[in-house]
């Protein structure tokens, strides 16, 4: 399935962003940066194709240029381009690429990701810190740009931007993402909900439907995954407060409806295909019972149509006018992957089989796979979105490969020692991976290793500075990032205990495995 789509893209559409699977040619959609190739790069490695990964990584370095006069979506460029390049950078060693000294804290793909992300920064220069939705990659934000951005377009940056900041040592990216999140948090209604579109200058809610689907979805996803990846209590407590309001006002019989954000009255009793990520996200928090029930609701819709229509009217049990399509989205398969890992229940493998057979039957064309325009009569659209290769096929593959290194905890992924370049030895890939909302895996261990390296370097600089100033005995103040973390000395004092992290997994701590010269190190020192 992957190679049929991928080879068709390469043969007929590259260097355009996307393949048009009915006319067998290409088109630019979200920019002009060979988007499908960037989005599909890490899937090549997931499937074990190291040579093609290496070939494509070097093609991208030679051909992609972000210095272009193109209006691009800040959100889509971040999740697909920045996320895709970061992920490829972090997987470069597994792909057998030659690494430059300093990897994973430096490298050509990381520089490309940083270059792309810098082009997005002008969008965040607003009075509130919430970004515009569109930016011109060459000229910045147009003076006529609308100040109305969807909620997900404000709150879906922390994973990529914190990764960039912690790998490169430049706090700018993480700081702007956090500022946007904090402003958004302050705009919630008295009953604890957020709407769909906000004026990022005045902070007025322009569209006041509150729900978990289109326009909002990945905001909630990034609060949870950001909390896990960065061990960040602030993000987790934001999500927990939202989750209480969502359960209270929008959940009915384990469906999630749309309600007016101030009153909590139902505005649209529909289920959207994009909402199907929610059971998977809930499983990350351990809320399995309701996740399983919600998944069953969504799976019943899949069985009814052989795919998920964009909108489904819950009272009518049918599709909604003009929203009958299925653009080969990943979300239900993504949830199946998480729930299969959490429960071992073969229902989730069955969903995988159903999805595979359906897509093969309905969407396959001689030149790729086409979005389904209407699930009722299987009419097709001349479009294959890049997330089909980045997400849908990746999650399907990972669903059927429960010991894949990306799941963490397997023989390959757990406990492997890898060179950390100048950062010294790092345990990479040992703590599992966090998928960004475009299914690009990020390695929290690399963030930690490079962050630690940066802190160590800063401490050393401070010490040298103090020593070079005769008579000055005072200790330099600890470095404080906007996120609140500060540098620590390496060893624990006798009798001192580390506060357990807010979020942790039941794995053997490093301290049980590692001791150097009789000194025991904990997993975050
Ligand atoms: C992808 O680009 C991402 O998953 C995003 O969060 C939602 N839309 C598509 C997939 O449906």
Coordinates of C-alpha atoms and ligand atoms in Angstrom, one line a residue:
X1 CA 0.0 0.0 0.0
X2 CA 2.8 2.4 1.0
X3 CA 4.9 1.8 -2.1
X4 CA 2.0 1.9 -4.5
X5 CA 1.3 5.4 -3.2
X6 CA 4.8 6.5 -2.7
X7 CA 6.2 5.4 -6.0
X8 CA 3.3 7.0 -7.8
X9 CA 4.0 10.3 -6.0
X10 CA 7.7 10.1 -6.9
X11 CA 7.1 9.1 -10.5
X12 CA 4.2 11.5 -11.3
X13 CA 4.1 14.3 -8.8
X14 CA 7.5 15.1 -7.2
X15 CA 8.6 18.0 -6.7
X16 CA 5.0 19.1 -6.2
X17 CA 3.4 18.9 -2.7
X18 CA 0.9 16.2 -3.5
X19 CA -0.1 13.5 -6.0
X20 CA -3.3 13.8 -7.9
X21 CA -4.3 10.2 -8.1
X22 CA -7.0 10.4 -10.8
X23 CA -5.1 12.5 -13.3
X24 CA -1.7 11.0 -12.3
X25 CA 0.1 14.3 -11.9
X26 CA 1.1 16.7 -9.1
X27 CA 0.0 19.9 -7.5
X28 CA 1.2 22.3 -4.8
X29 CA -1.3 22.5 -1.9
X30 CA 0.1 23.6 1.4
X31 CA 3.2 25.5 0.1
X32 CA 5.7 24.4 -2.4
X33 CA 8.1 22.2 -0.6
X34 CA 7.6 18.6 -1.9
X35 CA 5.3 18.2 1.1
X36 CA 4.5 14.5 0.6
X37 CA 8.2 13.6 0.5
X38 CA 8.9 15.4 3.8
X39 CA 5.8 14.0 5.4
X40 CA 6.6 10.4 4.2
X41 CA 10.3 10.4 5.1
X42 CA 10.1 8.9 8.6
X43 CA 7.5 6.3 7.4
X44 CA 10.3 4.9 5.2
X45 CA 12.3 4.1 8.3
X46 CA 9.2 2.8 10.1
X47 CA 9.0 0.2 7.3
X48 CA 12.7 -0.5 7.6
X49 CA 13.8 1.1 4.3
X50 CA 17.1 2.8 5.4
X51 CA 18.6 3.2 2.0
X52 CA 15.6 5.1 0.6
X53 CA 15.4 7.2 3.8
X54 CA 19.1 8.2 3.2
X55 CA 18.5 8.9 -0.5
X56 CA 15.4 11.1 0.2
X57 CA 17.0 12.9 3.2
X58 CA 19.8 14.1 0.9
X59 CA 17.5 15.0 -1.9
X60 CA 15.5 17.2 0.5
X61 CA 18.7 18.9 1.7
X62 CA 19.6 19.7 -1.9
X63 CA 16.3 20.7 -3.2
X64 CA 14.0 22.2 -0.6
X65 CA 14.1 26.0 -0.1
X66 CA 11.9 27.8 2.5
X67 CA 13.0 31.2 1.2
X68 CA 10.0 31.4 -1.1
X69 CA 7.3 33.9 -1.8
X70 CA 4.4 31.6 -0.6
X71 CA 1.6 32.1 1.8
X72 CA 1.7 29.1 4.0
X73 CA -0.5 27.8 6.9
X74 CA 1.4 28.2 10.1
X75 CA -0.3 25.2 11.6
X76 CA 0.2 22.8 8.6
X77 CA 3.8 23.9 8.0
X78 CA 4.6 23.2 11.6
X79 CA 3.0 19.8 12.0
X80 CA 4.0 18.4 8.6
X81 CA 7.2 20.1 7.6
X82 CA 8.9 21.1 10.9
X83 CA 7.5 17.9 12.6
X84 CA 8.6 15.7 9.7
X85 CA 12.1 17.1 9.5
X86 CA 12.6 16.9 13.3
X87 CA 11.5 13.3 13.3
X88 CA 13.8 12.4 10.4
X89 CA 16.6 14.2 12.2
X90 CA 16.1 12.2 15.4
X91 CA 15.8 8.9 13.5
X92 CA 18.9 9.6 11.3
X93 CA 21.2 7.3 13.3
X94 CA 18.8 4.4 13.1
X95 CA 18.6 5.0 9.4
X96 CA 22.4 4.6 9.2
X97 CA 23.1 8.2 8.1
X98 CA 26.5 9.7 8.6
X99 CA 26.1 11.9 11.7
X100 CA 27.9 15.1 12.3
X101 CA 29.7 15.7 15.6
X102 CA 27.2 17.0 18.1
X103 CA 24.2 15.0 16.8
X104 CA 21.4 14.8 18.0
X105 CA 21.9 18.5 19.2
X106 CA 22.9 19.5 15.6
X107 CA 22.6 18.1 12.1
X108 CA 21.4 19.1 8.6
X109 CA 17.8 18.0 9.0
X110 CA 17.6 19.8 12.3
X111 CA 18.9 23.0 10.6
X112 CA 16.2 22.6 7.9
X113 CA 13.5 22.2 10.6
X114 CA 14.8 25.3 12.3
X115 CA 14.9 27.2 9.1
X116 CA 11.3 26.3 8.3
X117 CA 10.2 27.2 11.9
X118 CA 11.9 30.6 11.8
X119 CA 9.8 31.5 8.8
X120 CA 6.7 30.9 11.0
X121 CA 7.9 33.1 13.9
X122 CA 6.6 36.5 12.5
X123 CA 3.1 35.0 12.9
X124 CA 3.6 35.0 16.6
X125 CA 4.5 38.8 16.8
X126 CA 1.0 39.8 17.9
X127 CA -0.1 41.8 21.0
X128 CA -1.4 38.6 22.6
X129 CA 1.3 36.1 21.4
X130 CA -1.4 34.1 19.7
X131 CA -0.3 33.5 16.0
X132 CA -1.9 34.5 12.8
X133 CA -3.1 31.5 10.7
X134 CA -1.1 32.3 7.6
X135 CA 2.4 33.7 7.0
X136 CA 4.3 34.5 3.8
X137 CA 7.5 32.6 4.1
X138 CA 9.5 35.4 2.5
X139 CA 7.7 38.6 3.6
X140 CA 6.1 37.7 6.9
X141 CA 2.5 38.4 7.8
X142 CA 0.5 40.3 5.2
X143 CA -0.9 43.6 6.5
X144 CA -4.3 42.5 5.2
X145 CA -4.2 39.1 7.0
X146 CA -7.3 38.1 9.0
X147 CA -6.7 38.1 12.8
X148 CA -9.1 35.1 13.1
X149 CA -7.3 31.8 13.8
X150 CA -8.8 28.4 14.8
X151 CA -8.1 27.2 18.3
X152 CA -5.8 24.3 17.1
X153 CA -4.0 26.9 15.0
X154 CA -3.0 28.7 18.3
X155 CA -2.3 25.7 20.5
X156 CA -0.5 23.1 18.3
X157 CA 3.1 24.1 18.5
X158 CA 4.6 23.1 21.9
X159 CA 5.8 19.6 20.7
X160 CA 7.8 20.8 17.7
X161 CA 8.8 24.2 19.2
X162 CA 10.0 22.8 22.5
X163 CA 11.9 20.0 20.6
X164 CA 13.6 22.7 18.5
X165 CA 14.5 24.8 21.5
X166 CA 15.8 22.0 23.6
X167 CA 17.9 20.5 20.7
X168 CA 19.3 23.8 19.5
X169 CA 19.6 25.6 22.8
X170 CA 17.6 28.6 21.4
X171 CA 14.6 29.1 23.8
X172 CA 12.7 31.4 21.3
X173 CA 10.6 28.6 19.9
X174 CA 9.4 27.1 23.1
X175 CA 8.8 30.6 24.6
X176 CA 6.5 31.7 21.8
X177 CA 4.5 28.4 21.9
X178 CA 4.1 28.7 25.7
X179 CA 3.0 32.3 25.4
X180 CA 0.3 31.4 22.9
X181 CA -0.9 28.5 25.1
X182 CA -1.1 30.7 28.2
X183 CA -3.1 33.5 26.4
X184 CA -5.5 30.9 25.0
X185 CA -6.0 29.3 28.4
X186 CA -7.0 32.7 29.8
X187 CA -9.8 33.1 27.2
X188 CA -11.8 30.0 28.3
X189 CA -15.4 30.6 29.2
X190 CA -16.8 30.6 32.8
X191 CA -17.8 27.0 32.3
X192 CA -14.3 26.1 31.2
X193 CA -14.7 25.6 27.5
X194 CA -13.0 27.1 24.4
X195 CA -14.7 27.9 21.1
X196 CA -13.6 27.2 17.5
X197 CA -12.1 30.5 16.2
X198 CA -10.7 33.4 18.0
X199 CA -9.6 36.9 17.1
X200 CA -5.9 36.7 18.1
X201 CA -5.7 40.5 18.5
X202 CA -8.8 41.3 20.5
X203 CA -9.1 37.8 22.1
X204 CA -12.8 37.7 21.2
X205 CA -14.3 34.3 20.3
X206 CA -15.6 34.6 16.8
X207 CA -17.0 31.0 16.5
X208 CA -18.3 29.8 19.8
X209 CA -18.9 26.1 19.2
X210 CA -17.0 24.0 21.8
X211 CA -16.1 20.4 21.0
X212 CA -13.2 18.1 20.4
X213 CA -13.1 18.0 16.6
X214 CA -12.2 20.2 13.7
X215 CA -10.6 23.5 14.6
X216 CA -9.8 22.4 18.2
X217 CA -8.6 18.7 18.3
X218 CA -4.9 19.0 18.3
X219 CA -4.9 21.8 21.0
X220 CA -6.1 19.2 23.5
X221 CA -3.7 16.6 22.1
X222 CA -0.7 18.9 22.5
X223 CA -1.6 19.7 26.2
X224 CA -1.5 16.0 27.0
X225 CA 1.5 15.0 24.8
X226 CA 3.3 18.2 25.8
X227 CA 2.8 17.3 29.5
X228 CA 4.2 13.8 28.9
X229 CA 7.1 14.9 26.7
X230 CA 8.2 17.8 28.9
X231 CA 7.0 16.4 32.3
X232 CA 5.0 19.6 32.5
X233 CA 2.4 19.9 35.2
X234 CA 1.1 23.2 33.9
X235 CA 0.0 21.7 30.6
X236 CA -1.5 18.6 32.3
X237 CA -3.5 20.7 34.7
X238 CA -4.8 22.8 31.8
X239 CA -6.0 19.6 30.0
X240 CA -7.5 18.2 33.2
X241 CA -9.6 21.3 33.7
X242 CA -10.8 21.2 30.0
X243 CA -11.5 17.5 30.3
X244 CA -13.8 18.0 33.3
X245 CA -15.8 20.6 31.3
X246 CA -15.8 18.5 28.2
X247 CA -17.1 15.4 30.0
X248 CA -19.6 17.5 31.8
X249 CA -21.1 19.5 28.9
X250 CA -20.4 17.7 25.7
X251 CA -20.4 13.9 26.4
X252 CA -23.7 12.0 25.9
X253 CA -23.7 8.2 25.8
X254 CA -20.0 8.2 25.1
X255 CA -20.4 10.4 22.0
X256 CA -19.0 14.0 22.1
X257 CA -21.3 16.7 20.8
X258 CA -20.7 20.4 20.1
X259 CA -22.1 22.9 22.6
X260 CA -22.2 26.7 23.0
X261 CA -19.0 27.6 24.9
X262 CA -20.7 29.9 27.4
X263 CA -24.0 28.2 28.0
X264 CA -23.2 24.5 27.4
X265 CA -26.3 24.1 25.2
X266 CA -26.0 21.6 22.3
X267 CA -25.3 23.4 19.0
X268 CA -24.5 20.5 16.7
X269 CA -25.3 16.8 17.6
X270 CA -22.7 15.5 15.3
X271 CA -19.6 13.3 15.3
X272 CA -16.7 14.4 13.1
X273 CA -14.1 12.0 11.7
X274 CA -11.3 14.2 13.2
X275 CA -12.7 13.5 16.7
X276 CA -11.7 9.8 16.4
X277 CA -8.2 10.6 17.9
X278 CA -9.9 11.2 21.3
X279 CA -10.1 7.5 22.5
X280 CA -6.4 7.1 21.8
X281 CA -5.6 10.3 23.7
X282 CA -7.7 9.3 26.6
X283 CA -5.8 5.9 26.7
X284 CA -2.6 7.9 27.2
X285 CA -4.1 9.2 30.4
X286 CA -5.3 5.8 31.6
X287 CA -9.0 6.6 31.0
X288 CA -9.5 3.3 29.3
X289 CA -13.2 2.5 30.1
X290 CA -14.7 5.5 28.4
X291 CA -12.1 5.4 25.7
X292 CA -13.2 1.9 24.8
X293 CA -16.9 2.8 24.7
X294 CA -16.3 5.9 22.6
X295 CA -14.2 3.8 20.2
X296 CA -17.0 1.3 19.8
X297 CA -19.4 4.2 18.9
X298 CA -17.0 5.4 16.2
X299 CA -16.2 1.9 14.9
X300 CA -20.0 1.3 14.4
X301 CA -20.0 4.4 12.1
X302 CA -17.0 2.9 10.2
X303 CA -18.8 -0.4 9.8
X304 CA -21.9 1.4 8.5
X305 CA -20.0 3.2 5.7
X306 CA -16.7 1.4 5.2
X307 CA -15.0 4.6 6.3
X308 CA -15.6 7.6 8.5
X309 CA -17.7 10.4 6.9
X310 CA -16.4 13.8 7.8
X311 CA -19.6 14.6 9.7
X312 CA -22.1 12.1 11.1
X313 CA -25.5 13.1 12.6
X314 CA -25.9 11.2 15.8
X315 CA -29.7 11.5 16.1
X316 CA -30.3 10.6 12.4
X317 CA -27.6 7.9 12.3
X318 CA -26.5 9.2 8.9
X319 CA -24.0 11.4 7.1
X320 CA -24.5 15.2 6.9
X321 CA -25.1 17.0 3.6
X322 CA -21.8 18.0 1.9
X323 CA -19.8 16.2 4.5
X324 CA -20.0 12.6 3.2
X325 CA -16.4 12.3 2.2
X326 CA -13.5 10.3 3.7
X327 CA -10.1 11.8 2.8
X328 CA -8.2 8.7 4.0
X329 CA -7.8 10.2 7.5
X330 CA -5.8 8.3 10.2
X331 CA -7.6 9.1 13.5
X332 CA -9.6 6.0 14.1
X333 CA -6.7 3.8 13.2
X334 CA -4.5 5.9 15.5
X335 CA -6.8 5.3 18.4
X336 CA -7.0 1.6 17.5
X337 CA -3.2 1.4 17.7
X338 CA -3.1 3.0 21.2
X339 CA -6.1 0.9 22.5
X340 CA -4.6 -2.4 21.1
X341 CA -1.4 -1.7 23.0
X342 CA -3.4 -0.8 26.2
X343 CA -5.8 -3.7 26.1
X344 CA -4.6 -6.4 23.8
X345 CA -8.2 -6.7 22.5
X346 CA -8.3 -8.0 19.0
X347 CA -11.2 -5.8 18.1
X348 CA -8.6 -3.2 17.3
X349 CA -6.8 -5.5 14.9
X350 CA -10.1 -6.1 13.2
X351 CA -10.6 -2.4 12.7
X352 CA -7.2 -2.4 11.1
X353 CA -8.2 -5.2 8.7
X354 CA -11.4 -3.4 7.9
X355 CA -9.6 -0.2 7.2
X356 CA -7.0 -1.9 5.0
X357 CA -9.6 -3.8 3.0
X358 CA -11.9 -0.8 2.6
X359 CA -9.1 1.6 1.4
X360 CA -7.9 -1.0 -1.0
X361 CA -11.4 -1.6 -2.4
X362 CA -12.7 1.9 -2.5
X363 CA -9.8 4.3 -2.8
X364 CA -7.1 2.5 -4.8
X365 CA -6.4 3.8 -8.3
X366 CA -3.8 2.9 -10.9
X367 CA -1.9 5.9 -9.7
X368 CA -2.1 5.9 -5.9
X369 CA -5.0 6.2 -3.5
X370 CA -7.7 8.8 -3.8
X371 CA -9.7 10.7 -1.2
X372 CA -13.3 9.4 -1.1
X373 CA -15.6 12.2 -2.1
X374 CA -18.8 10.4 -1.0
X375 CA -18.9 7.2 1.1
X376 CA -22.4 6.5 -0.1
X377 CA -21.5 5.9 -3.8
X378 CA -17.7 5.8 -3.6
X379 CA -17.1 8.7 -5.9
X380 CA -13.5 9.8 -5.6
X381 CA -11.7 13.2 -5.4
X382 CA -8.5 13.9 -7.3
X383 CA -6.4 14.3 -4.2
X384 CA -4.1 12.2 -2.0
X385 CA -3.3 14.2 1.2
X386 CA 0.3 13.8 2.5
X387 CA -1.1 12.5 5.8
X388 CA -2.1 9.3 4.1
X389 CA 1.6 8.3 3.9
X390 CA 2.7 10.1 7.1
X391 CA -0.1 8.9 9.3
X392 CA -2.7 6.5 8.0
X393 CA -0.3 3.9 6.7
X394 CA 2.2 4.4 9.5
X395 CA -0.5 3.8 12.2
X396 CA -1.8 0.8 10.3
X397 CA 1.7 -0.7 10.2
X398 CA 2.4 0.1 13.8
X399 CA -1.0 -1.4 14.9
X400 CA 0.1 -4.7 13.3
X401 CA 3.6 -4.5 14.7
X402 CA 3.3 -4.2 18.5
X403 CA 7.0 -4.7 19.2
X404 CA 8.1 -2.0 16.8
X405 CA 10.9 0.2 18.3
X406 CA 8.6 3.3 18.1
X407 CA 6.3 1.8 20.7
X408 CA 9.2 1.8 23.2
X409 CA 9.9 -1.0 25.7
X410 CA 10.9 -3.5 23.0
X411 CA 14.3 -5.1 22.8
X412 CA 15.5 -2.7 20.2
X413 CA 14.2 0.5 21.7
X414 CA 14.8 -0.1 25.3
X415 CA 18.1 0.5 27.0
X416 CA 20.1 0.9 23.8
X417 CA 23.1 3.1 24.4
X418 CA 24.0 5.5 21.6
X419 CA 26.6 8.2 21.1
X420 CA 25.4 11.6 22.1
X421 CA 28.2 13.4 20.2
X422 CA 29.5 16.3 22.2
X423 CA 26.7 15.8 24.7
X424 CA 28.5 12.6 25.8
X425 CA 26.6 9.4 26.1
X426 CA 22.8 9.6 25.8
X427 CA 20.2 6.9 26.2
X428 CA 18.2 7.6 23.1
X429 CA 15.0 5.9 22.0
X430 CA 14.7 4.2 25.4
X431 CA 11.8 6.0 26.8
X432 CA 9.3 5.5 23.9
X433 CA 8.4 8.2 21.4
X434 CA 5.7 10.9 21.3
X435 CA 3.9 11.3 18.0
X436 CA 3.2 14.8 16.9
X437 CA -0.3 15.3 15.4
X438 CA 1.0 14.3 12.0
X439 CA 2.4 11.0 13.4
X440 CA 6.0 12.2 13.4
X441 CA 7.7 10.5 16.3
X442 CA 9.8 12.7 18.7
X443 CA 12.3 11.2 21.2
X444 CA 12.0 12.9 24.6
X445 CA 15.4 11.5 25.6
X446 CA 17.1 13.5 22.9
X447 CA 15.4 16.7 24.2
X448 CA 16.7 15.8 27.7
X449 CA 20.2 15.0 26.5
X450 CA 20.6 18.2 24.5
X451 CA 18.9 20.3 27.2
X452 CA 21.3 18.8 29.8
X453 CA 24.2 19.4 27.5
X454 CA 23.2 23.0 27.1
X455 CA 22.8 23.4 30.9
X456 CA 26.2 21.9 31.6
X457 CA 27.8 24.2 29.0
X458 CA 26.0 27.2 30.6
X459 CA 27.1 26.1 34.1
X460 CA 30.7 25.7 32.9
X461 CA 30.6 29.2 31.3
X462 CA 29.2 30.7 34.5
X463 CA 32.0 29.0 36.5
X464 CA 34.7 30.2 34.2
X465 CA 33.2 33.7 34.2
X466 CA 33.2 33.7 38.0
X467 CA 36.8 32.5 38.2
X468 CA 37.9 35.1 35.7
X469 CA 36.6 37.9 37.9
X470 CA 39.1 38.1 40.7
X471 CA 37.5 38.6 44.2
X472 CA 34.1 37.5 43.0
X473 CA 33.1 34.5 45.1
X474 CA 29.4 34.7 44.4
X475 CA 27.7 31.9 42.6
X476 CA 26.0 32.9 39.4
X477 CA 22.2 32.6 39.5
X478 CA 20.8 29.4 38.0
X479 CA 19.6 29.7 34.5
X480 CA 15.8 29.9 34.3
X481 CA 13.8 29.2 31.2
X482 CA 10.3 30.6 30.7
X483 CA 9.0 27.0 31.2
X484 CA 10.4 27.1 34.8
X485 CA 13.0 24.4 34.6
X486 CA 16.4 25.4 36.0
X487 CA 19.8 23.8 35.9
X488 CA 20.7 21.3 38.6
X489 CA 24.0 20.0 39.9
X490 CA 24.6 16.5 38.6
X491 CA 24.8 14.4 41.8
X492 CA 22.3 14.1 44.6
X493 CA 23.4 15.1 48.0
X494 CA 23.6 12.3 50.6
X495 CA 20.1 11.4 51.8
X496 CA 18.5 13.7 49.2
X497 CA 15.6 12.2 47.2
X498 CA 14.2 13.3 43.9
X499 CA 10.6 14.3 43.8
X500 CA 8.9 11.7 41.6
X501 CA 7.8 13.1 38.3
X502 CA 4.1 13.9 37.8
X503 CA 3.9 11.6 34.9
X504 CA 5.8 8.4 34.9
X505 CA 5.7 5.0 33.4
X506 CA 6.2 1.7 35.2
X507 CA 9.6 0.9 33.9
X508 CA 12.8 0.1 35.7
X509 CA 14.4 3.4 36.7
X510 CA 17.9 4.1 35.4
X511 CA 19.2 4.3 38.9
X512 CA 18.5 0.6 39.3
X513 CA 20.6 -0.1 36.2
X514 CA 23.4 2.4 36.3
X515 CA 26.1 3.3 38.7
X516 CA 29.4 4.9 37.8
X517 CA 32.3 4.9 40.2
X518 CA 30.0 4.0 43.1
X519 CA 27.9 7.1 42.4
X520 CA 24.3 6.4 41.7
X521 CA 22.7 8.6 39.1
X522 CA 18.9 9.0 38.8
X523 CA 17.2 9.2 35.5
X524 CA 17.0 12.9 35.3
X525 CA 20.4 13.9 36.6
Ligands
LIG1 C1 -3.5 15.7 9.9 O1 -2.9 16.7 9.2 C2 -3.3 15.9 11.3 O2 -3.6 14.7 12.0 C3 -4.2 17.0 11.9 O3 -4.1 17.0 13.3 C4 -5.6 16.8 11.6 N1 -5.8 16.6 10.1 C5 -5.0 15.6 9.5 C6 -5.4 14.2 9.5 O4 -6.8 14.0 9.5

